Tab-separated table of C-alpha atoms in Angstrom:
chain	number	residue	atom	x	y	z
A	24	UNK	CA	69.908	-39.025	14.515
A	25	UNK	CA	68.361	-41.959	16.454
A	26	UNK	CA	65.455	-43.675	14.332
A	27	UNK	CA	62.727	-42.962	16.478
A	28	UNK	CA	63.550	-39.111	16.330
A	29	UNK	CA	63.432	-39.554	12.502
A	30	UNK	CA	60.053	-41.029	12.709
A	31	UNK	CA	58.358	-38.449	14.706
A	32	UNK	CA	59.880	-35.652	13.076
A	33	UNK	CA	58.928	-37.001	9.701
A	34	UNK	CA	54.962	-36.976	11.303
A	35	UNK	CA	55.469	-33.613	12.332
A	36	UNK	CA	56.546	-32.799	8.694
A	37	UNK	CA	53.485	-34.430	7.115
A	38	UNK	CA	51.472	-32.714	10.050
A	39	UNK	CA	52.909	-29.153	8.909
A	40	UNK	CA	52.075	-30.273	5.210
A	41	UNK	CA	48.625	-30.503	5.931
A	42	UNK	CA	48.158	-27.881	8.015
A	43	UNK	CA	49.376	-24.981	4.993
A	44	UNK	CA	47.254	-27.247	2.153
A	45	UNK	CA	44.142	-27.026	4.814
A	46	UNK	CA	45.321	-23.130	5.754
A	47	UNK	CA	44.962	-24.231	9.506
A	48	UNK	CA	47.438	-23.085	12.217
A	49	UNK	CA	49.757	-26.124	13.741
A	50	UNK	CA	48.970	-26.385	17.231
A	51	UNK	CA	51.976	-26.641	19.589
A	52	UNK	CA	54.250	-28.831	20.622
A	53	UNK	CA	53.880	-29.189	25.015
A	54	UNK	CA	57.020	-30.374	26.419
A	55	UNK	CA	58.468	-30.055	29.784
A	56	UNK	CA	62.245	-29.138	31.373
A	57	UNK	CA	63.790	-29.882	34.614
A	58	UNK	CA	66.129	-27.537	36.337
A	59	UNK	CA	68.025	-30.268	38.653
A	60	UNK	CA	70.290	-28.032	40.846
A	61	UNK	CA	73.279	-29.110	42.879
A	62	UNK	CA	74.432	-26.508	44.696
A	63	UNK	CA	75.828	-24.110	41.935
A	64	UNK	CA	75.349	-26.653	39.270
A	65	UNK	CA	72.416	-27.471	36.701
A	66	UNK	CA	72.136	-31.128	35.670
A	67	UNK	CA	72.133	-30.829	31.921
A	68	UNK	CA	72.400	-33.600	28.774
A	69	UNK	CA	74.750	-33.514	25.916
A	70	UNK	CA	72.835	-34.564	23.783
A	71	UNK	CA	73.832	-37.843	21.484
A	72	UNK	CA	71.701	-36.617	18.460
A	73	UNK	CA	72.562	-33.051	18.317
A	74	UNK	CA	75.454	-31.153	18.409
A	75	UNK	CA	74.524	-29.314	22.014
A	76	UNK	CA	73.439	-29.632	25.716
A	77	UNK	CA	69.713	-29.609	26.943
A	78	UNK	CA	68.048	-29.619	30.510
A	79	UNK	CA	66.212	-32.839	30.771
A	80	UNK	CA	63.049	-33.186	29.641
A	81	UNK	CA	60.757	-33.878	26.318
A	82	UNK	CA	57.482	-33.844	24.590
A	83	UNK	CA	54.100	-34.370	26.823
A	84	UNK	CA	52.239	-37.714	25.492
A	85	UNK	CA	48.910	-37.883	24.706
A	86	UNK	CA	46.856	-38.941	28.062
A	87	UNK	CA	49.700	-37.432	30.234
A	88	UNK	CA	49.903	-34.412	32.769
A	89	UNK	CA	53.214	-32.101	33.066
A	90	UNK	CA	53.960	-33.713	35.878
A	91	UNK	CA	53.418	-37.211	34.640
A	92	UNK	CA	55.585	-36.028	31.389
A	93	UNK	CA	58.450	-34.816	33.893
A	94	UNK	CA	58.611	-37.562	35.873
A	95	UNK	CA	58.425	-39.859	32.766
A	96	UNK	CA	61.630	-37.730	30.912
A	97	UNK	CA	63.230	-37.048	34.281
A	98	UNK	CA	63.861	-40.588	34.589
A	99	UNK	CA	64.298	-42.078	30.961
A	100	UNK	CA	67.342	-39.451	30.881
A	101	UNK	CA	68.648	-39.131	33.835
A	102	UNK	CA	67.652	-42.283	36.075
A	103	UNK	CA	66.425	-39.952	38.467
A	104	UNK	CA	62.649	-40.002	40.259
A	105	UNK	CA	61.087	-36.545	40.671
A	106	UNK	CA	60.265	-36.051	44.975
A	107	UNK	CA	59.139	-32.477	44.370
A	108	UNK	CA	58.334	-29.865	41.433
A	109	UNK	CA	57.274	-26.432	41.173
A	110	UNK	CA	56.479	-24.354	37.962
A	111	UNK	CA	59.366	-21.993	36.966
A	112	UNK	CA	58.077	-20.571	33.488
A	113	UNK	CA	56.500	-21.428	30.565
A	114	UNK	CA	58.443	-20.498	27.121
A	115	UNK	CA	57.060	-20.328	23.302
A	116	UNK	CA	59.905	-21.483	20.955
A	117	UNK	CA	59.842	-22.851	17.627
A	118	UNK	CA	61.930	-26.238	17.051
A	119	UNK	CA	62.431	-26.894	12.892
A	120	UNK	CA	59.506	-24.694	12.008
A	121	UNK	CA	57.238	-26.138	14.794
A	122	UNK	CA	55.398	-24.374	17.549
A	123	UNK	CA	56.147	-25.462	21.374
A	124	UNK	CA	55.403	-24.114	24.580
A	125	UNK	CA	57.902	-25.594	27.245
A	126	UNK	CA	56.984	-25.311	30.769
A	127	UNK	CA	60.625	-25.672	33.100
A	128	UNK	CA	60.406	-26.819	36.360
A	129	UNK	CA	62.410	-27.015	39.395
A	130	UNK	CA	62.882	-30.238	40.169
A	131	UNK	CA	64.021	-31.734	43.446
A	132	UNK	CA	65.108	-35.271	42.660
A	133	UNK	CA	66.450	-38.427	43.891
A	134	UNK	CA	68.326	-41.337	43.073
A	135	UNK	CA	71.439	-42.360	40.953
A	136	UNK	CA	72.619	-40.647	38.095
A	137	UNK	CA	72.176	-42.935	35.303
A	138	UNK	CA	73.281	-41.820	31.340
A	139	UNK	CA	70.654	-42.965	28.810
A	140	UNK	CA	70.354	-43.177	24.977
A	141	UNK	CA	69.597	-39.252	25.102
A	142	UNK	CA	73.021	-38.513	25.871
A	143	UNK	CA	75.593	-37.776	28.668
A	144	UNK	CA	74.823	-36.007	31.693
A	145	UNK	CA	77.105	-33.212	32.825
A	146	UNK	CA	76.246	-30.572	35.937
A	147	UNK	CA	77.373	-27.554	34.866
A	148	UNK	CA	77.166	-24.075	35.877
A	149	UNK	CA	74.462	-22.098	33.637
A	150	UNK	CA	77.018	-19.989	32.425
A	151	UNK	CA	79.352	-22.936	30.821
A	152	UNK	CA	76.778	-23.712	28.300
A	153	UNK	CA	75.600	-20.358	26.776
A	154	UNK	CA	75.778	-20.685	23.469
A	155	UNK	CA	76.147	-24.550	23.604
A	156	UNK	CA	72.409	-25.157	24.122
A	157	UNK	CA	70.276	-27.169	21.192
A	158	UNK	CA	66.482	-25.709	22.001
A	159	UNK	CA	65.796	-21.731	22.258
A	160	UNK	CA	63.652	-22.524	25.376
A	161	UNK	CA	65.814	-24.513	27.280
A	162	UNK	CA	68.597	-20.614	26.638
A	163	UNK	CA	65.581	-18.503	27.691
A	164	UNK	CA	65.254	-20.473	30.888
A	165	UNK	CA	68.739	-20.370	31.602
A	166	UNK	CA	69.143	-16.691	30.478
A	167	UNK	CA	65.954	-15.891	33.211
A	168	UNK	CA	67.778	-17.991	35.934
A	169	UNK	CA	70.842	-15.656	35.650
A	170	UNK	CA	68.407	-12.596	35.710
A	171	UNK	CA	68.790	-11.373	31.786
């Protein structure tokens, strides 16, 4: 795992820590997902720090909107700029213990493909990586776009 994952799951550790010795809930974790479609395909990351495949996307930052967030992940992982988005569906999951609510988008996008330190980018069909996905949100969104 990359070191800057380390670090900020390490905070999150010492967050959850305090939260049980102060008996106060953990508030979630907002991130955002991008459903990049290409005729029957979804653009989708294999991830270079887990063993799986994730839509693109990521954690919102302090100061930021969703959108800003989307655009912002959109492009750090896939070299892509966002031209339009529209809400999908917001998920709860938990990620190592943690809260997060992940709102998905669809994302019309343009540009040049471009593979970052997140991982390689595949399009797939939603049905080649059932099973294969890292984060339980990213399955329920694919699981709702195939009508289950």
């Amino acid at each position: 795992m990359k070191f800057y994952k380390l670090r900020a799951l390490l905070l999150l550790y010492i967050i959850k820590f305090l939260a049980l010795v102060l008996r106060v809930e953990t508030p979630p974790i907002l991130s955002v997902a991008a459903i990049i479609k290409k005729e029957r395909k979804i653009l989708f990351v294999n991830l270079s720090y887990f063993k799986g495949y994730a839509l693109p996307g990521g954690h919102v930052k302090d100061g930021e909107t969703l959108r800003e967030a989307l655009d912002r992940e959109v492009l750090e992982e896939t070299g892509l700029r966002v031209k339009k988005a529209e809400i999908f569906e917001s998920y709860p999951a938990k990620f190592r213990g943690f809260p997060v609510i992940s709102v998905a988008f669809f994302v019309q996008a343009e540009g040049s493909i471009k593979e970052s330190k997140e991982g390689e980018l595949a399009w797939l069909e939603p049905r080649e990586v059932e099973g294969k996905l890292v984060y339980r949100n990213n399955e329920k969104t694919i699981k709702d776009l195939l009508g289950r």
